[in-house]
PDB file of C-alpha atoms and ligand atoms in Angstrom:
ATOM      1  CA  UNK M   1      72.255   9.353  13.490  1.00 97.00           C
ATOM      2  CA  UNK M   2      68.728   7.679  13.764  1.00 97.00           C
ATOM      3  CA  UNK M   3      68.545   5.538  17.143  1.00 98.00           C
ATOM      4  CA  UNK M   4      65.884   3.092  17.580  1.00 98.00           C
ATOM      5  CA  UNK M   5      64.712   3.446  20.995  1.00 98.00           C
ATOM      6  CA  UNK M   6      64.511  -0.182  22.369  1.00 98.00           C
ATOM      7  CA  UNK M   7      64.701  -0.930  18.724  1.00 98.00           C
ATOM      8  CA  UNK M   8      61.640   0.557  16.463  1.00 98.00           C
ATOM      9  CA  UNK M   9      59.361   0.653  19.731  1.00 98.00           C
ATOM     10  CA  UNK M  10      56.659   2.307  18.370  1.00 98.00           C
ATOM     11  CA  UNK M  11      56.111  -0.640  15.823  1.00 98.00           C
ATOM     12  CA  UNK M  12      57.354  -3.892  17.938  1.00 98.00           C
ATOM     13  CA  UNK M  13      57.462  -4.894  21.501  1.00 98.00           C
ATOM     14  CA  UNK M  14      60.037  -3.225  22.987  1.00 98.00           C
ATOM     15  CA  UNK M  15      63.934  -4.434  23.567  1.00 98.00           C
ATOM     16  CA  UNK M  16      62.505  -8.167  21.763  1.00 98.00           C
ATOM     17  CA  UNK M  17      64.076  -9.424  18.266  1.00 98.00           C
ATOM     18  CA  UNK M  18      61.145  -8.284  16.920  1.00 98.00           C
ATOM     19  CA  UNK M  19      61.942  -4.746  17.716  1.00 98.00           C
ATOM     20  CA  UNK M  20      65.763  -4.951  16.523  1.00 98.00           C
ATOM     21  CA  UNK M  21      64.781  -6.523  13.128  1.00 98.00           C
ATOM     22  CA  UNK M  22      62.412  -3.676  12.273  1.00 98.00           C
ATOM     23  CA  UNK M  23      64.999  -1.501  13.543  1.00 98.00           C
ATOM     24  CA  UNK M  24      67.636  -2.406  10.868  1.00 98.00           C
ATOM     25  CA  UNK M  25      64.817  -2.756   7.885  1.00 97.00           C
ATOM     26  CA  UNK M  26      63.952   0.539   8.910  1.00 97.00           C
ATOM     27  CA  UNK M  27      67.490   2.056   7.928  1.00 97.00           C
ATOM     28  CA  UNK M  28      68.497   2.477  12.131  1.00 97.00           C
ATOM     29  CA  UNK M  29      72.067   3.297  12.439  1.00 97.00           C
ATOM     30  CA  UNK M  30      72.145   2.181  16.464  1.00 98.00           C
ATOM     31  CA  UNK M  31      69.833   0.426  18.460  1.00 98.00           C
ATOM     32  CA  UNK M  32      69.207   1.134  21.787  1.00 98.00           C
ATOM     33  CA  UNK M  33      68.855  -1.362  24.807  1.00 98.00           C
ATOM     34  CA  UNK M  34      68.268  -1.729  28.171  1.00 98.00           C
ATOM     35  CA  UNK M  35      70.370  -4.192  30.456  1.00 98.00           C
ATOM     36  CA  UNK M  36      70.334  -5.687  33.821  1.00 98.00           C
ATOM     37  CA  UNK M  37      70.932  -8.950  35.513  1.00 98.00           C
ATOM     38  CA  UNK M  38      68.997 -12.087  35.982  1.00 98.00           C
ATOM     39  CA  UNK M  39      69.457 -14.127  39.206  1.00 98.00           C
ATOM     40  CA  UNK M  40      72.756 -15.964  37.510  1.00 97.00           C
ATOM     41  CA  UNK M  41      74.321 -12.968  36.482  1.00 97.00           C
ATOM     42  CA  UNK M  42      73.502 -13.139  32.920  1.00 98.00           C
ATOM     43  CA  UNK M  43      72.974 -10.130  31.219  1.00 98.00           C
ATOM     44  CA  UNK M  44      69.585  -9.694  29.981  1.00 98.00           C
ATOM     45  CA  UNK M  45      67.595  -7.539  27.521  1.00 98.00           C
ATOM     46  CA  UNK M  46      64.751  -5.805  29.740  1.00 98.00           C
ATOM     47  CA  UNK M  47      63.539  -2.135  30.461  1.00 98.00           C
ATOM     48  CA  UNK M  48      61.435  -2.563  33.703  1.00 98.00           C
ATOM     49  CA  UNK M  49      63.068  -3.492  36.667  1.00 98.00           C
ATOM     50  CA  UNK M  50      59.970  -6.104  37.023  1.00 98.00           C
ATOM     51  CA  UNK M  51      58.926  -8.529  34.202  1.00 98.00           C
ATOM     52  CA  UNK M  52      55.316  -7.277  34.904  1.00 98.00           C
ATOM     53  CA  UNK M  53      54.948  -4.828  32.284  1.00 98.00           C
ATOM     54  CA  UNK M  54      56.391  -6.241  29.166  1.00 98.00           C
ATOM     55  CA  UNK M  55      55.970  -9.983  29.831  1.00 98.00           C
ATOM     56  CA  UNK M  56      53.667 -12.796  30.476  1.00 98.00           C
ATOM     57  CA  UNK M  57      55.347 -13.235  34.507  1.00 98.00           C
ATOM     58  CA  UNK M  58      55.302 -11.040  37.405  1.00 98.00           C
ATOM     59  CA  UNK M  59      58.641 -10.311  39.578  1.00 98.00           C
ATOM     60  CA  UNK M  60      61.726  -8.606  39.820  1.00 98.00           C
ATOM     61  CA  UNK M  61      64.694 -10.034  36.841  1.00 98.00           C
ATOM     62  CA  UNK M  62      66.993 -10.428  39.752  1.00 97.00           C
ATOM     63  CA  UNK M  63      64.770 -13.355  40.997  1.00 98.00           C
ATOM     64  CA  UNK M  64      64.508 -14.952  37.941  1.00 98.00           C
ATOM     65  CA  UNK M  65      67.430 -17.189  36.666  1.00 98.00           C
ATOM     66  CA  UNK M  66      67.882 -16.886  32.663  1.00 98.00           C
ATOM     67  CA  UNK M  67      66.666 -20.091  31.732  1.00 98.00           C
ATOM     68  CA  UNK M  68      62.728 -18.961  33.611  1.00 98.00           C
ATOM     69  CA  UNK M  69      63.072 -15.573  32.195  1.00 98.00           C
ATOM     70  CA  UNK M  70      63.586 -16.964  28.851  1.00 97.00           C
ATOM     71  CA  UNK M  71      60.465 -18.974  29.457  1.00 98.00           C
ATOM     72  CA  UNK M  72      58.342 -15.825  29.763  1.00 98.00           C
ATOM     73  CA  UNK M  73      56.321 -14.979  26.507  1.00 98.00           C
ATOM     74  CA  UNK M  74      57.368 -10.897  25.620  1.00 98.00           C
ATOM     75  CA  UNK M  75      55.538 -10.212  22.441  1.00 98.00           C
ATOM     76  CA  UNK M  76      51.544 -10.486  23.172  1.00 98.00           C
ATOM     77  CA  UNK M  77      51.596  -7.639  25.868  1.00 98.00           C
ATOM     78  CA  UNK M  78      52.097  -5.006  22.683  1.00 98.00           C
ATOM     79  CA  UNK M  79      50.246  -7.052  19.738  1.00 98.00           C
ATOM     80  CA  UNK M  80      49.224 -10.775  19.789  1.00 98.00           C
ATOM     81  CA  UNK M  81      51.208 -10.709  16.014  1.00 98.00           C
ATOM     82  CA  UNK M  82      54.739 -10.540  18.306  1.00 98.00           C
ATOM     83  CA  UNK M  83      52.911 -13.884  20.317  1.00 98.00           C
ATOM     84  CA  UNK M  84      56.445 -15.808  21.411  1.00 98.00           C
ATOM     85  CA  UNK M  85      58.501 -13.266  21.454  1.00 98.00           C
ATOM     86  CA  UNK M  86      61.747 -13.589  24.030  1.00 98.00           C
ATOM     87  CA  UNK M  87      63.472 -11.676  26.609  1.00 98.00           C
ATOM     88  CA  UNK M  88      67.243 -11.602  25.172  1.00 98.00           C
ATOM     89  CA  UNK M  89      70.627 -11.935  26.486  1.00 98.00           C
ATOM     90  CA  UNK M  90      72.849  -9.471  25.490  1.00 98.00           C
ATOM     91  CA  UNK M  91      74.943 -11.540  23.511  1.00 97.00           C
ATOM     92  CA  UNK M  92      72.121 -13.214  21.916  1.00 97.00           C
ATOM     93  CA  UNK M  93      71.421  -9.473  20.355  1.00 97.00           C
ATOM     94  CA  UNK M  94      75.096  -8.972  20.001  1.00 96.00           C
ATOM     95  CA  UNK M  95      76.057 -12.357  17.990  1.00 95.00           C
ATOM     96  CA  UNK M  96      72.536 -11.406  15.782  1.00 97.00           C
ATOM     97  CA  UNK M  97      73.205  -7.903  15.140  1.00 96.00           C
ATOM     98  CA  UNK M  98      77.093  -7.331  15.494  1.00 90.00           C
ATOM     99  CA  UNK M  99      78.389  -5.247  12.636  1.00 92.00           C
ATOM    100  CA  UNK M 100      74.869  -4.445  10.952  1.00 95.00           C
ATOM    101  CA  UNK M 101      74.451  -1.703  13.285  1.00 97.00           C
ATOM    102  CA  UNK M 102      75.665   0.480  16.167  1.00 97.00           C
ATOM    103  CA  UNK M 103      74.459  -0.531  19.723  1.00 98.00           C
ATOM    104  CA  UNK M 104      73.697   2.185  22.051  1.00 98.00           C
ATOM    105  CA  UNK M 105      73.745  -0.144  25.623  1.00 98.00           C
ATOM    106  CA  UNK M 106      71.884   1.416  28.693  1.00 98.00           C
ATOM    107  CA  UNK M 107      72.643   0.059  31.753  1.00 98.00           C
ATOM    108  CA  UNK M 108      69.082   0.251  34.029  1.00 98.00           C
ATOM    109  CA  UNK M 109      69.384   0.457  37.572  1.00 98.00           C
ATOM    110  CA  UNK M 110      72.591   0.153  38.828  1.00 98.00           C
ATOM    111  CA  UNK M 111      73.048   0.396  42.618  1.00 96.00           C
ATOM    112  CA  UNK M 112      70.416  -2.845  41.887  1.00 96.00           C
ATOM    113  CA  UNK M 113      73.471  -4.926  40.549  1.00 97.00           C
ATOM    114  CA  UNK M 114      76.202  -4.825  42.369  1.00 96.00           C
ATOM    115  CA  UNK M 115      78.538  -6.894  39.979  1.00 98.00           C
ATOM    116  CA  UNK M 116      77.147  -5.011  36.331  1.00 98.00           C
ATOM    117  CA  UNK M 117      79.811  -2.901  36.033  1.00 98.00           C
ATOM    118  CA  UNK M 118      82.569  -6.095  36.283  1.00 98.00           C
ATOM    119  CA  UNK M 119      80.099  -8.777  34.048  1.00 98.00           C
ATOM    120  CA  UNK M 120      79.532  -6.462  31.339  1.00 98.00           C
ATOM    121  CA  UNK M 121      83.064  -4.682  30.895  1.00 97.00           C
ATOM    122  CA  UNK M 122      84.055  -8.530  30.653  1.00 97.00           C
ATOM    123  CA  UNK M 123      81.144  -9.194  27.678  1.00 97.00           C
ATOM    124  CA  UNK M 124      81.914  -6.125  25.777  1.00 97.00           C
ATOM    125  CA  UNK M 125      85.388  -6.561  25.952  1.00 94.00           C
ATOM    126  CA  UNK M 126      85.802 -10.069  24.259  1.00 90.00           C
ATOM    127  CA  UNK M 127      87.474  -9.840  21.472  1.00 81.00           C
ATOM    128  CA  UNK M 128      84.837 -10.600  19.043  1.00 81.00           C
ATOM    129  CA  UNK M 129      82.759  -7.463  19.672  1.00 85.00           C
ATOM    130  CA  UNK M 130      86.112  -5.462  19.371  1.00 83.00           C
ATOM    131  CA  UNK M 131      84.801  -4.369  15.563  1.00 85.00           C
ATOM    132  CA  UNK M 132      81.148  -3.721  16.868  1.00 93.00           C
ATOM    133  CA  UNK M 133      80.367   0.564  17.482  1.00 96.00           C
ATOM    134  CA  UNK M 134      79.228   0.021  21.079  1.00 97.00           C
ATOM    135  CA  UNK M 135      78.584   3.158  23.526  1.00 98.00           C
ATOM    136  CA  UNK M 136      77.595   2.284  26.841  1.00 98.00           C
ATOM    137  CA  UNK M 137      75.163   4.671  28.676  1.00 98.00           C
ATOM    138  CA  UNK M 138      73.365   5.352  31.871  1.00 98.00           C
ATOM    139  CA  UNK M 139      71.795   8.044  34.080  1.00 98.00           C
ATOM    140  CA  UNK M 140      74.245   6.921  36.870  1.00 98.00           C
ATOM    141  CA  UNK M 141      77.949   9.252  36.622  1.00 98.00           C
ATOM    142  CA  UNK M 142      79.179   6.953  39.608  1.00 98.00           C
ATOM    143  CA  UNK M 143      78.218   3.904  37.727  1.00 98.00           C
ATOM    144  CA  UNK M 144      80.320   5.001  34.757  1.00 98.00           C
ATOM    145  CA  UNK M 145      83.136   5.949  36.403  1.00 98.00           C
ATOM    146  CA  UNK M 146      83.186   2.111  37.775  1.00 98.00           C
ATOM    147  CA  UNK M 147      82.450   1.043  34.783  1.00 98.00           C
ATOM    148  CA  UNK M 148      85.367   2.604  32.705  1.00 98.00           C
ATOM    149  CA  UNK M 149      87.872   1.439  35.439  1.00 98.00           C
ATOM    150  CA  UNK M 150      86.635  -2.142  33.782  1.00 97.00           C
ATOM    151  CA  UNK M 151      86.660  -1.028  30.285  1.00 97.00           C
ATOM    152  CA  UNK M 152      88.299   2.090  29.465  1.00 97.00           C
ATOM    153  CA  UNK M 153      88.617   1.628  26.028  1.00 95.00           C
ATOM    154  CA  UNK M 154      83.942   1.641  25.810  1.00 97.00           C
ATOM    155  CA  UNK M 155      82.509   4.967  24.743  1.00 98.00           C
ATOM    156  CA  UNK M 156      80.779   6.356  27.544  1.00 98.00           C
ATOM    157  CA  UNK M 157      77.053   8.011  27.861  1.00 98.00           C
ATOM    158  CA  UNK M 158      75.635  10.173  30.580  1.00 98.00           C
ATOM    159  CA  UNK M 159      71.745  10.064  30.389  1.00 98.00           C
ATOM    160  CA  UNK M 160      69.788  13.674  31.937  1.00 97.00           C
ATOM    161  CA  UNK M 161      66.783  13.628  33.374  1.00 94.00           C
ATOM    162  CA  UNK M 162      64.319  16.383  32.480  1.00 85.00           C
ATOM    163  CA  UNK M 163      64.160  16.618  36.227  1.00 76.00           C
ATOM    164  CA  UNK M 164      67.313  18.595  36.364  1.00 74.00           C
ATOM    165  CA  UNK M 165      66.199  21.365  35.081  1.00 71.00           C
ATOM    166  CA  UNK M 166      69.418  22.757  33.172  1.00 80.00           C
ATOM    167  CA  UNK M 167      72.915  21.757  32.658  1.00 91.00           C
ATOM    168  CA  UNK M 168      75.652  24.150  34.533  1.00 94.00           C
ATOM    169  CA  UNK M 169      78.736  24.700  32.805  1.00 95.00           C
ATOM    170  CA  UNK M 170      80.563  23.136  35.600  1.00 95.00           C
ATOM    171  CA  UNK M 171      78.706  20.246  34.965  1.00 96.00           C
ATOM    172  CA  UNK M 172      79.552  19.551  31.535  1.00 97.00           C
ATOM    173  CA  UNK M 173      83.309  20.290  32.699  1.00 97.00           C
ATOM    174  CA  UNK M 174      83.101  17.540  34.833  1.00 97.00           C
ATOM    175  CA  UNK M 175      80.996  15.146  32.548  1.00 98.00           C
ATOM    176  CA  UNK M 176      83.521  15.677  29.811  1.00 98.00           C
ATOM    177  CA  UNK M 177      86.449  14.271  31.707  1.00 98.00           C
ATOM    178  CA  UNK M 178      84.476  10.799  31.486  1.00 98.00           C
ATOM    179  CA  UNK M 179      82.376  10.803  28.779  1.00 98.00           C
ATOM    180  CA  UNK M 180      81.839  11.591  25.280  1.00 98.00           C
ATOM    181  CA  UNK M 181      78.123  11.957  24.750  1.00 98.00           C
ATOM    182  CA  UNK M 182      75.564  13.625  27.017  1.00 98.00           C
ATOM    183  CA  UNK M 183      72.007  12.473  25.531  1.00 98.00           C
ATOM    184  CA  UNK M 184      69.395  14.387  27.700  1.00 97.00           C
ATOM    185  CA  UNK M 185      65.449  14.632  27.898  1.00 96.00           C
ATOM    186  CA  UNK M 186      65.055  16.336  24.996  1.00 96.00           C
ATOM    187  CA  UNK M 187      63.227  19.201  26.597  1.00 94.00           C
ATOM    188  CA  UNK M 188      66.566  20.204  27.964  1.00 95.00           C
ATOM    189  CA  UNK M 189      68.579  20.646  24.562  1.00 96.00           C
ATOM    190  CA  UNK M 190      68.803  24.260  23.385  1.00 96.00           C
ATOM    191  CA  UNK M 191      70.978  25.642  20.581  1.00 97.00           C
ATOM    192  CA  UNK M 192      73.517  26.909  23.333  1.00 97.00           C
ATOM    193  CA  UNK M 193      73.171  23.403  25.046  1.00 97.00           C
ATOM    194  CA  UNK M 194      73.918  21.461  21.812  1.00 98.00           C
ATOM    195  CA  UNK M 195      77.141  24.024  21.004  1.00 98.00           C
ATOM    196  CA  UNK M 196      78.231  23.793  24.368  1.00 98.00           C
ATOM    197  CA  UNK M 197      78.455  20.225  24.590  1.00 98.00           C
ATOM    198  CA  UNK M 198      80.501  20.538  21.268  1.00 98.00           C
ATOM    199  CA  UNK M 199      82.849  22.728  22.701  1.00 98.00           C
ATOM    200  CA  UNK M 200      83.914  20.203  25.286  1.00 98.00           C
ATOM    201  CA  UNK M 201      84.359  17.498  22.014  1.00 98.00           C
ATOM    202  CA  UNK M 202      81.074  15.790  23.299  1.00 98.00           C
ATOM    203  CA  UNK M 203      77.931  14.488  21.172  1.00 98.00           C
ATOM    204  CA  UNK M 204      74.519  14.550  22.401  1.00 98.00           C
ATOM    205  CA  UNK M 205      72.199  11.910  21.175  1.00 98.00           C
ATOM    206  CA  UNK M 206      68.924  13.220  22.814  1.00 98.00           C
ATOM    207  CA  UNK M 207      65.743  11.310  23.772  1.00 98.00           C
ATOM    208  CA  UNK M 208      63.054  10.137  23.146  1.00 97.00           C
ATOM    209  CA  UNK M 209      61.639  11.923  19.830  1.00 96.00           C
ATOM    210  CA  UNK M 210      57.962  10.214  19.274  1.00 94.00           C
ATOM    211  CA  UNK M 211      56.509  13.141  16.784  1.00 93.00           C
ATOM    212  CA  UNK M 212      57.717  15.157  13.627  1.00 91.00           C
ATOM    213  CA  UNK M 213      57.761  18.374  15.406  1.00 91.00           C
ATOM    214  CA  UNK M 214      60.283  16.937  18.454  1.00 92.00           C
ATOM    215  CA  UNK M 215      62.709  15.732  15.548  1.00 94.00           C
ATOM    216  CA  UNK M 216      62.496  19.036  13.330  1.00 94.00           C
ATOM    217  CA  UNK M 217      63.091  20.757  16.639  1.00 95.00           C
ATOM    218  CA  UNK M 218      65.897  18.271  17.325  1.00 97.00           C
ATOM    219  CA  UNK M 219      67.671  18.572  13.698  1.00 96.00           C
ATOM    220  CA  UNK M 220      67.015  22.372  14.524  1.00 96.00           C
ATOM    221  CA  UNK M 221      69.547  22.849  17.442  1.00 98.00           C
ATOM    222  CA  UNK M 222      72.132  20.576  15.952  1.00 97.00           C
ATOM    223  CA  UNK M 223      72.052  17.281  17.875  1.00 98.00           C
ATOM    224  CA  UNK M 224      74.245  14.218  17.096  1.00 98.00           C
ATOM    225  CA  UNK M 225      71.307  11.944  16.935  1.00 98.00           C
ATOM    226  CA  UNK M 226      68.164  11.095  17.847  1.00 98.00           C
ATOM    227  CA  UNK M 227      66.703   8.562  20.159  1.00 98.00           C
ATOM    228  CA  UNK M 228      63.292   7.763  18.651  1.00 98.00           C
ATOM    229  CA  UNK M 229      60.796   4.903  19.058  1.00 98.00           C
ATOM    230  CA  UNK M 230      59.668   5.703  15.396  1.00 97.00           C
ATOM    231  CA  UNK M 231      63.126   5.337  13.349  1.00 96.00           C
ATOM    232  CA  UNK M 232      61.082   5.597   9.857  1.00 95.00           C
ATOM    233  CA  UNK M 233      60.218   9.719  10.942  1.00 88.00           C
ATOM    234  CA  UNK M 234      62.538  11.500   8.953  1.00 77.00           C
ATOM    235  CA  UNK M 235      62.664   9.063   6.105  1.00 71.00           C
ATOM    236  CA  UNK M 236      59.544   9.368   5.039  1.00 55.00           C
ATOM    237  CA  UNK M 237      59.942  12.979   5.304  1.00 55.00           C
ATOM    238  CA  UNK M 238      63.281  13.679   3.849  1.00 50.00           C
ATOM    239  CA  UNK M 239      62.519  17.946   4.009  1.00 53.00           C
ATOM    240  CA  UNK M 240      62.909  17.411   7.680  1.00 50.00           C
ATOM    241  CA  UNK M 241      66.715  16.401   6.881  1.00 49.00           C
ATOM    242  CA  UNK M 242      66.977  19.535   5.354  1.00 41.00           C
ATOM    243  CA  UNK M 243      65.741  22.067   8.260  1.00 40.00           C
ATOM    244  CA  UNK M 244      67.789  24.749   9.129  1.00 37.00           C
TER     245      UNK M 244
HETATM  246  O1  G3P V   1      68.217   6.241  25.698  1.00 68.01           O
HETATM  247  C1  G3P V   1      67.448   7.085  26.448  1.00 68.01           C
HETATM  248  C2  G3P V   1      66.223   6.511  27.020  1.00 68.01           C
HETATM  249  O2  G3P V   1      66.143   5.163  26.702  1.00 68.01           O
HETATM  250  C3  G3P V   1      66.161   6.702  28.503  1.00 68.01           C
HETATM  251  O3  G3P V   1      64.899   6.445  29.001  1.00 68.01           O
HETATM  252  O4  G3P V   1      63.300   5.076  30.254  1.00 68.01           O
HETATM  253  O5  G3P V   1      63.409   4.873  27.796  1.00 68.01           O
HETATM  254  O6  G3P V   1      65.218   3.944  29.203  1.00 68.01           O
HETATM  255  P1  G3P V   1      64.192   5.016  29.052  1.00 68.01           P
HETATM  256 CA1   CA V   2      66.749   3.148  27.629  1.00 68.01          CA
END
C-alpha cells in the first residue's frame, strides 16, 4: 500500500485539497491526515499544533473558531501556485474523497483536546462513512484505548517514535490487544520487527519514506505499506516493486 503522507506532500502544501487531489492522480491507495480541534469543536485538517507554519495566521487551532481558520490562506507558504488554498474539515475531505481512497486519520495531540476522542468516534461513525476504509492512528496508546470505547468497530494505529529505541516483545503483546497496525519511524523496522508484528496478526505501515533507498529498504523487510510524502516513488520505478 502507497500512503500519501499529508497527501503527496512533497508536491503540494501539506494536509490542503491540493495535496489530496495529487494524491489520488498519483495512484495513492490511503491518504494520510492530521486532525485536531478548532475552538467550536470542529474537526479540522492541520499538522502543527499552531497555524504559524503552514498558514497565513499565527496561533494555536484551539483559539481559532472554524469559520477564522477557514479564513486563513494555506497554499502560498509551500508555492505561491497553491495561493488560496484552505485548512479543511474533516468531513469536507471525507464527503470529497470517500470511496476513491483509503484514509489513514492521525489524531495530533491529544491530552490538547479533551473531547477528540467523543467528536470524532461520533463523525466516523455516521452511517455514510460506514463503506469508507478508515484507520484511525496516533502516537498516544491511552488515547486509543478511549477512543475505541467510542468506536470499537474503527481500525486502530499505534504510531512509534524513533525515540524508543526498539520494540520489546511485551510491547507488541500488549499493543496487539488494541490495535491492528503498528506504523513506526522507519529506522525502527527490521526484518524480525516486520515478522514479529505479523505474528501477532498486525500490519505495519511505516513512516515517512522521502528517498528510493528508504522504500527499497522498506519493500525489503516486508512492510504493509509505506507512508511517503512522494507517492509517485515506486511507480516510476516499478524494479523497486520487485526487490527481494
Ligand atoms: O503517519 C505517520 C506520520 O505522519 C507521523 O509523523 O509528524 O508527519 O505527523 P508526522
Ligand atoms: Ca501525521
Amino acid at each position: 500500500m502507497i500512503i500519501a503522507h499529508r497527501g503527496a506532500s512533497g508536491y503540494t502544501p501539506e494536509n490542503t485539497f491540493a495535496a489530496f487531489d495529487k494524491a489520488i492522480e498519483l495512484g495513492a491507495d490511503y491518504l494520510e491526515l492530521d486532525v485536531q480541534l478548532a475552538k467550536d469543536e470542529e474537526v479540522v485538517v492541520i499538522h502543527d499544533a499552531k497555524v504559524d507554519r503552514t498558514s497565513n495566521g499565527k496561533g494555536h487551532i484551539h483559539h481559532f473558531t472554524l469559520k477564522e481558520l477557514q479564513k486563513l490562506e494555506a497554499g502560498s507558504w509551500f508555492h505561491e501556485d497553491f495561493y488560496g488554498e484552505r485548512i479543511p474539515t474533516l468531513t469536507q475531505v471525507l464527503q470529497r474523497y470517500g470511496g476513491k481512497i483509503g484514509m489513514l486519520i492521525e489524531v495530533k495531540y491529544p491530552s490538547l483536546y479533551p473531547t477528540i476522542a467523543e467528536k470524532l468516534a461520533k463523525l466516523l461513525t455516521e452511517e455514510m462513512y460506514h463503506n469508507q476504509t478508515i484507520i484511525v492512528q496516533s502516537f498516544d496508546f491511552q488515547f486509543l484505548k478511549q477512543f475505541h470505547q467510542h468506536a470499537p468497530s474503527i481500525p486502530l494505529g499505534l504510531l512509534v517514535k524513533y525515540s524508543i529505541k526498539g520494540i520489546t516483545n511485551n510491547q507488541l503483546k500488549e499493543w496487539s490487544s488494541l490495535v491492528s497496525y503498528i506504523n513506526p519511524n522507519k529506522a525502527l523496522v527490521t526484518k524480525t520487527l516486520v515478522k514479529k508484528i505479523h505474528y501477532r496478526n498486525m500490519k505495519t505501515f511505516p513512516y515517512t519514506a522521502r528517498d528510493r533507498k528508504g522504500m527499497e529498504k522498506l519493500i525489503h523487510n516486508r512492510v504493509d505499506g509505506i507512508i511517503t510524502d512522494f507517492p509517485d516513488l515506486t511507480k516510476k520505478d516499478p524494479s523497486i516493486e520487485s526487490s527481494p
